[in-house]
PDB file of C-alpha atoms in Angstrom:
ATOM      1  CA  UNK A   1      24.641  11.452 -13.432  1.00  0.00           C
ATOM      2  CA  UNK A   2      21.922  10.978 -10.784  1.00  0.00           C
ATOM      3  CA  UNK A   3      23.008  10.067  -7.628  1.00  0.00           C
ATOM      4  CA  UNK A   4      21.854   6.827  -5.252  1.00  0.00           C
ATOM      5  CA  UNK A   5      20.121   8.293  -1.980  1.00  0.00           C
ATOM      6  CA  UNK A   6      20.056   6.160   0.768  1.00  0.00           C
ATOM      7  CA  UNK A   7      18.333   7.061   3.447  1.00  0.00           C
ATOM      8  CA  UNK A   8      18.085   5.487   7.329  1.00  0.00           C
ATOM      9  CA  UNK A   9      14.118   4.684   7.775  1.00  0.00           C
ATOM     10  CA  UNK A  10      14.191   2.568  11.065  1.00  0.00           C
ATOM     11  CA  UNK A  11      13.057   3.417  14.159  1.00  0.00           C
ATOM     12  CA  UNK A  12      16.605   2.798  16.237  1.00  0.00           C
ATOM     13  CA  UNK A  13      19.007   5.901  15.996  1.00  0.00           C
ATOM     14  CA  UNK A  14      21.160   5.061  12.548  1.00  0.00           C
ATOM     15  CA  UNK A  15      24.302   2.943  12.123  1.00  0.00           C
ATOM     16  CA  UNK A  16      26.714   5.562  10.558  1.00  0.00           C
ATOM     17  CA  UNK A  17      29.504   2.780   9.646  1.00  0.00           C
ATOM     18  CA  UNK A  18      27.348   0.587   8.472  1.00  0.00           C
ATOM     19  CA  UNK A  19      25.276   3.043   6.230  1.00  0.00           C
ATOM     20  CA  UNK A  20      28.570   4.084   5.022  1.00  0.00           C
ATOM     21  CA  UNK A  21      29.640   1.036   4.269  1.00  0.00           C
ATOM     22  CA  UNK A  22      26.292  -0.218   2.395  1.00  0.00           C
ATOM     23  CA  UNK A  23      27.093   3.499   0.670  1.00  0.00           C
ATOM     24  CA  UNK A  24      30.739   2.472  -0.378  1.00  0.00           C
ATOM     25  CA  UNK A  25      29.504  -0.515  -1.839  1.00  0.00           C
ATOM     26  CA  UNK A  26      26.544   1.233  -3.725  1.00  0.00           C
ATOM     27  CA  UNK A  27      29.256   3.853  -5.390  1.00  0.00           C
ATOM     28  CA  UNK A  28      31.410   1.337  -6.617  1.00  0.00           C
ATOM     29  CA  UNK A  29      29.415  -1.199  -8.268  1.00  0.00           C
ATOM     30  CA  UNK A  30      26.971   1.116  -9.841  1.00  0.00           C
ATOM     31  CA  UNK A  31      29.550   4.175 -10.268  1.00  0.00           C
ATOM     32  CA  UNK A  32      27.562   6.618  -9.373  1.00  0.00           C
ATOM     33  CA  UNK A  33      27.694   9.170  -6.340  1.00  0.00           C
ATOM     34  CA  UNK A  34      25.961   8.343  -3.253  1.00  0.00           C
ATOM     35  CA  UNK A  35      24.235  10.741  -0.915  1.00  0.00           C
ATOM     36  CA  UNK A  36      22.811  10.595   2.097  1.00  0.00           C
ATOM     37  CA  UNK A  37      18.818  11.627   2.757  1.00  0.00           C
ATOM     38  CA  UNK A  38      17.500  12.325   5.604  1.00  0.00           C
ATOM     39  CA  UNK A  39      14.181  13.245   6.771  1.00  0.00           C
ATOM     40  CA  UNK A  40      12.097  12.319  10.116  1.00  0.00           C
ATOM     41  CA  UNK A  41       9.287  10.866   8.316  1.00  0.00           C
ATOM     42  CA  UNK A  42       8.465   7.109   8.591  1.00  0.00           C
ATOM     43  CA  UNK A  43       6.408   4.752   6.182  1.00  0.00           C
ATOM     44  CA  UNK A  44       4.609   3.884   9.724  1.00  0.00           C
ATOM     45  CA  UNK A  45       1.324   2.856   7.392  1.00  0.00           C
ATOM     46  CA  UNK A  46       3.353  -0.172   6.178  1.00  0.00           C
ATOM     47  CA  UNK A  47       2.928  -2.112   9.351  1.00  0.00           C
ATOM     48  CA  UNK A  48       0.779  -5.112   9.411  1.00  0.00           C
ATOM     49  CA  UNK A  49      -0.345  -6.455  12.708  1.00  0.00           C
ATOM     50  CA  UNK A  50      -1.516  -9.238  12.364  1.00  0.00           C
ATOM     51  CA  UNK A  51       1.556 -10.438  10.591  1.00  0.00           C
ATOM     52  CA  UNK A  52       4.178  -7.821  12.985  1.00  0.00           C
ATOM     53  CA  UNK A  53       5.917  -7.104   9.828  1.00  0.00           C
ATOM     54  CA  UNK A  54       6.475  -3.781   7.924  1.00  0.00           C
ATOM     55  CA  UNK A  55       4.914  -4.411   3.734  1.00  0.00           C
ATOM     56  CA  UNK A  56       7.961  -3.495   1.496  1.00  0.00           C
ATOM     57  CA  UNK A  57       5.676  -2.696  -1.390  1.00  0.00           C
ATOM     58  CA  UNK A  58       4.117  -0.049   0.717  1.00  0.00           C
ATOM     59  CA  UNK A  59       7.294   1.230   1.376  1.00  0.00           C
ATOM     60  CA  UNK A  60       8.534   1.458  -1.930  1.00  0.00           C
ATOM     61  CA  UNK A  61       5.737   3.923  -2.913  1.00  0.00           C
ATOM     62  CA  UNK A  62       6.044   5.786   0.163  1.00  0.00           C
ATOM     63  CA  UNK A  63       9.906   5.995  -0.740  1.00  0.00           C
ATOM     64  CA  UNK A  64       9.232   7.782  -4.171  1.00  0.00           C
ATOM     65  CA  UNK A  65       6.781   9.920  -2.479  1.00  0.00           C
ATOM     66  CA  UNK A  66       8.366  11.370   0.983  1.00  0.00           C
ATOM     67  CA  UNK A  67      12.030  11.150  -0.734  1.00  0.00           C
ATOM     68  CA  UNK A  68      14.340  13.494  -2.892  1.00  0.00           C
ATOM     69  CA  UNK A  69      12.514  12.832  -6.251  1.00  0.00           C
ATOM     70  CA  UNK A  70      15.713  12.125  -8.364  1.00  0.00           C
ATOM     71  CA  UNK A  71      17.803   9.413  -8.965  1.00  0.00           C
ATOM     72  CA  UNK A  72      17.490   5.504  -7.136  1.00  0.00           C
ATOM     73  CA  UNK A  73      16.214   6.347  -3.503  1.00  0.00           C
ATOM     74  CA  UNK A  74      17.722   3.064  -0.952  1.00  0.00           C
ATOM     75  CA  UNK A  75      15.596   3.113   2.849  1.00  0.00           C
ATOM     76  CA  UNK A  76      17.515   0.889   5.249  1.00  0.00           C
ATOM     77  CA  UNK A  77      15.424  -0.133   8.538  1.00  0.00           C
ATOM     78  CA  UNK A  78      15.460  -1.841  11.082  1.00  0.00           C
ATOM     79  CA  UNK A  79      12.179  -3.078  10.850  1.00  0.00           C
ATOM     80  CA  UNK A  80      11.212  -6.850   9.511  1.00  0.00           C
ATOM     81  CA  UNK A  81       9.721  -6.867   5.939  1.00  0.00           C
ATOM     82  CA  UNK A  82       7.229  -8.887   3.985  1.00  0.00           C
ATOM     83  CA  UNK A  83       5.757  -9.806   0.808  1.00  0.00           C
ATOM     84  CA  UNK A  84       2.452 -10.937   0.757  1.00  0.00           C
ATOM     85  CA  UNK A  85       4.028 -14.461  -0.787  1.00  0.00           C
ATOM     86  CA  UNK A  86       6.469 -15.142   1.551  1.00  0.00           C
ATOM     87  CA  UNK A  87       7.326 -14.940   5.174  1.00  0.00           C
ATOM     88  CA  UNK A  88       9.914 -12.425   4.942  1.00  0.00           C
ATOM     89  CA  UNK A  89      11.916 -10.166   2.557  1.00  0.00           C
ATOM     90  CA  UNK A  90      15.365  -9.168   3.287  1.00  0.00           C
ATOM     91  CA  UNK A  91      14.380  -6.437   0.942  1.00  0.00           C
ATOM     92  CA  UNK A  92      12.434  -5.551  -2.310  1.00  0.00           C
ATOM     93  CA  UNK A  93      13.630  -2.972  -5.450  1.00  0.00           C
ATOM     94  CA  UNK A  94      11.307  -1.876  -7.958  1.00  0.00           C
ATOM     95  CA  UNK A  95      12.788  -3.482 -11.182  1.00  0.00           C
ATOM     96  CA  UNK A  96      13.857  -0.489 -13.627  1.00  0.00           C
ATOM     97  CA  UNK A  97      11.909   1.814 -10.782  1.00  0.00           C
ATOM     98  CA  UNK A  98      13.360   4.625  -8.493  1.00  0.00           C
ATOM     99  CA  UNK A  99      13.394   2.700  -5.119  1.00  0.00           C
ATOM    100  CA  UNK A 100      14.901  -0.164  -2.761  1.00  0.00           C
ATOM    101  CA  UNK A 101      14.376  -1.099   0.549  1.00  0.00           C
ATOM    102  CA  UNK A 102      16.867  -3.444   2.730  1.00  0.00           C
ATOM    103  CA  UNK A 103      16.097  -4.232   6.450  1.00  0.00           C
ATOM    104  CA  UNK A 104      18.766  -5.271   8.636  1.00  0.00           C
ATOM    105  CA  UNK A 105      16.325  -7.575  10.708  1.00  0.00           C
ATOM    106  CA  UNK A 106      17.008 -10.661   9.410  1.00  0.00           C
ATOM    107  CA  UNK A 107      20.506 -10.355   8.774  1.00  0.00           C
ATOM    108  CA  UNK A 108      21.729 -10.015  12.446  1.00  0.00           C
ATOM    109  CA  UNK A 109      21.172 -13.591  12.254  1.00  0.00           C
ATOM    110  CA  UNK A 110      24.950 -14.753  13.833  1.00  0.00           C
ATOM    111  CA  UNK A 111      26.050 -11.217  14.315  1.00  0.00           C
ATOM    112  CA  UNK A 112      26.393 -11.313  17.932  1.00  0.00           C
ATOM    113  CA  UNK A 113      28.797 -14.384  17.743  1.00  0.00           C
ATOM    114  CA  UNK A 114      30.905 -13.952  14.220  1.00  0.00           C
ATOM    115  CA  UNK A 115      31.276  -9.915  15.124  1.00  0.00           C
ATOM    116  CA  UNK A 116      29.597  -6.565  13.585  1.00  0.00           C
ATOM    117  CA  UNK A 117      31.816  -7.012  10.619  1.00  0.00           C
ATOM    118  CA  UNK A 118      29.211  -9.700   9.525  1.00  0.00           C
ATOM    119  CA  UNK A 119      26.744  -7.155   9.367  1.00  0.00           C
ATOM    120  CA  UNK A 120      28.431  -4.809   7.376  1.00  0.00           C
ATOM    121  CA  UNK A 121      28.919  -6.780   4.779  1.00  0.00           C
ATOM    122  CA  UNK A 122      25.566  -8.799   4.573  1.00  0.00           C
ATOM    123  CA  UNK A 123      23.750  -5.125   4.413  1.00  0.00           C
ATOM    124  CA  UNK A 124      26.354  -3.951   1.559  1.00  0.00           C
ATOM    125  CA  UNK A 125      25.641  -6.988  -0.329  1.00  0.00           C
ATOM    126  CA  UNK A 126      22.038  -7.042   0.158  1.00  0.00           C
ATOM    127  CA  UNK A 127      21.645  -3.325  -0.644  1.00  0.00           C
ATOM    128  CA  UNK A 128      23.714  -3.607  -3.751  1.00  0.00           C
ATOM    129  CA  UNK A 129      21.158  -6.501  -4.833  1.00  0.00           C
ATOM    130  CA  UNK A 130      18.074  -4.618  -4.113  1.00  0.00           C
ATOM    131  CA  UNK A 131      19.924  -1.099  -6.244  1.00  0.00           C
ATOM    132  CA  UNK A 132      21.016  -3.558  -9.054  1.00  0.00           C
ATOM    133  CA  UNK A 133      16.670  -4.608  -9.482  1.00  0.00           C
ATOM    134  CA  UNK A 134      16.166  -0.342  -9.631  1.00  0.00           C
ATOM    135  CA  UNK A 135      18.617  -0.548 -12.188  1.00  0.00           C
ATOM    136  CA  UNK A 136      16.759  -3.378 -14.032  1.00  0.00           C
ATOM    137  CA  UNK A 137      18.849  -6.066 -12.911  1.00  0.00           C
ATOM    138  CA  UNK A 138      17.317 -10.076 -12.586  1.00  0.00           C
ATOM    139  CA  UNK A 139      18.433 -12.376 -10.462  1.00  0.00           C
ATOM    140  CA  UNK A 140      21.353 -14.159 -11.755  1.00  0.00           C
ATOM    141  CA  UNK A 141      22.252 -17.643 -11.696  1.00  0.00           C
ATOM    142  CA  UNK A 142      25.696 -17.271 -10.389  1.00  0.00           C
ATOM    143  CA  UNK A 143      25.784 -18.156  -6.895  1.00  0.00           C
ATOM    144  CA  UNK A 144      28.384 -15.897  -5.778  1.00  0.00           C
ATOM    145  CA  UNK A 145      26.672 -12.870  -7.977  1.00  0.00           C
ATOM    146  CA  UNK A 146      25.683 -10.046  -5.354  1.00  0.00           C
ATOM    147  CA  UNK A 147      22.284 -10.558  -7.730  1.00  0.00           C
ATOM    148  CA  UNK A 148      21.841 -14.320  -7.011  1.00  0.00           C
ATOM    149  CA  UNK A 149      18.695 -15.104  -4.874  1.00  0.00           C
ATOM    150  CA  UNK A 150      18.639 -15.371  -1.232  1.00  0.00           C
ATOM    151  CA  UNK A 151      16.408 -17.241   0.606  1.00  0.00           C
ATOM    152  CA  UNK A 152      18.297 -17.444   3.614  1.00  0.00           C
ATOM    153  CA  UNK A 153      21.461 -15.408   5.258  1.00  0.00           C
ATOM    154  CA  UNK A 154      23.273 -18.578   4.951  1.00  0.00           C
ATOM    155  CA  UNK A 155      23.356 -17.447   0.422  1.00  0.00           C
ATOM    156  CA  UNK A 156      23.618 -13.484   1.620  1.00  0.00           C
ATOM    157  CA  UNK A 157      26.778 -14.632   2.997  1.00  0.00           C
ATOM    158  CA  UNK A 158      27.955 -16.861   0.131  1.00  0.00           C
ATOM    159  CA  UNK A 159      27.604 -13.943  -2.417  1.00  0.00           C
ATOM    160  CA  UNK A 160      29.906 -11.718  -2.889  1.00  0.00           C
ATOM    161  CA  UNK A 161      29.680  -7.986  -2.361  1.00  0.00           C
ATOM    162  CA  UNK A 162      30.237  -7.131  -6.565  1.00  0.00           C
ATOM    163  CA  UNK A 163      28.023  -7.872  -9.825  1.00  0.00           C
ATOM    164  CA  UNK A 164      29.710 -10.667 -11.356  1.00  0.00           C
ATOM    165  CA  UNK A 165      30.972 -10.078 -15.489  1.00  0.00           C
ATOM    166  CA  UNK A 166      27.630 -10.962 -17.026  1.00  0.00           C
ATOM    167  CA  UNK A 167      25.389  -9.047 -14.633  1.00  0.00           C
ATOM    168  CA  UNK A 168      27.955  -5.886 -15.164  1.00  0.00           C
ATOM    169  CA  UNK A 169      28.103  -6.421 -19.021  1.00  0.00           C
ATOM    170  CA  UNK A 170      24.075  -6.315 -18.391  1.00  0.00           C
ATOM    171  CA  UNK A 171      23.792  -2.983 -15.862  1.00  0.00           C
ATOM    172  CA  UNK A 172      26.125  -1.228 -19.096  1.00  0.00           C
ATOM    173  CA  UNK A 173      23.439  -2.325 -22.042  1.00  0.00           C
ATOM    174  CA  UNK A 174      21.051  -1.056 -19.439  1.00  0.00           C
ATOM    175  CA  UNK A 175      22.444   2.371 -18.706  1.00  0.00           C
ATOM    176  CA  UNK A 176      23.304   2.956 -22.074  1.00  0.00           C
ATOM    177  CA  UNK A 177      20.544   1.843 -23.870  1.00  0.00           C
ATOM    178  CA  UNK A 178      22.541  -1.125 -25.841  1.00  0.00           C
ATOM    179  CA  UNK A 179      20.855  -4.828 -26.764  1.00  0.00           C
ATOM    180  CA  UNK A 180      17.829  -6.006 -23.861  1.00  0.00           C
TER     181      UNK A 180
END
């Protein structure tokens, strides 16, 4: 069973409990082990100034490139990311692909006044949403689904951290091949 590699991509030294955290998360809702990666390379070509953001796209491909080249690859950072559509991303995964990306930018929105615990879980949830599109999961219409939209933190923090029963029922047809 290939494992889920996330790896710390921003340019601040790395969280270790909250990487381990967004790690716990990953294990248990797509059962698989997670590993750490670790390199000192940085998708630094994915920064647009004119718009001060970091393109996720252009981090996805740099992800499959630079990383281990097996299994779903997730790069945290600390860095503010963007679609070309919208004015920010609080990540992107390549549906049915072999990368993620989560930033933590956007979701220390409140941090500093509800406590780091916030953070923890906002990251866990996010980078279990972002994993669940390299698995080939949509976006569900279950609020609380950890694969419902977000367009703000305010629905990051209504979700909950696990797949609800349809989008699990969905990740097993996936993995094993059963009815699309």
């Amino acid at each position: 069973m290939d494992p889920i590699f996330i790896w710390w991509i921003g340019e601040a030294a790395p969280d270790r409990a909250l990487l381990d955290h967004a790690a716990l998360h990953l294990g248990r809702a797509f059962g698989r082990p997670v590993r750490e990666w670790s390199s000192p390379e940085r998708p630094r070509h994915a920064y647009d100034p004119k718009r001060k953001q970091h393109l996720s796209g252009a981090i996805l491909k740099w992800l499959l490139e630079a990383g281990p080249g097996a299994g779903k690859v997730l790069g945290v950072t600390d860095r503010d990311l963007f679609i070309p559509i919208l004015t920010y991303v609080f990540g992107e995964g390549q549906l049915g692909g072999g990368a993620a990306v989560v930033s933590i930018a956007r979701l220390l929105e409140d941090v500093e006044l509800i406590g780091p615990q916030l953070l923890l879980e906002r990251l866990a949830k996010e980078a279990v949403h972002e994993v669940g599109h390299a698995f080939g999961l949509l976006h569900c219409a279950t609020p609380v689904c950890v694969m419902a939209r977000s367009s703000g933190v305010r629905n990051v923090d209504e979700k909950k951290p696990e797949l609800c029963s349809e989008c699990r029922r969905r990740l097993e047809e996936l993995q094993t091949g059963g009815p699309r």
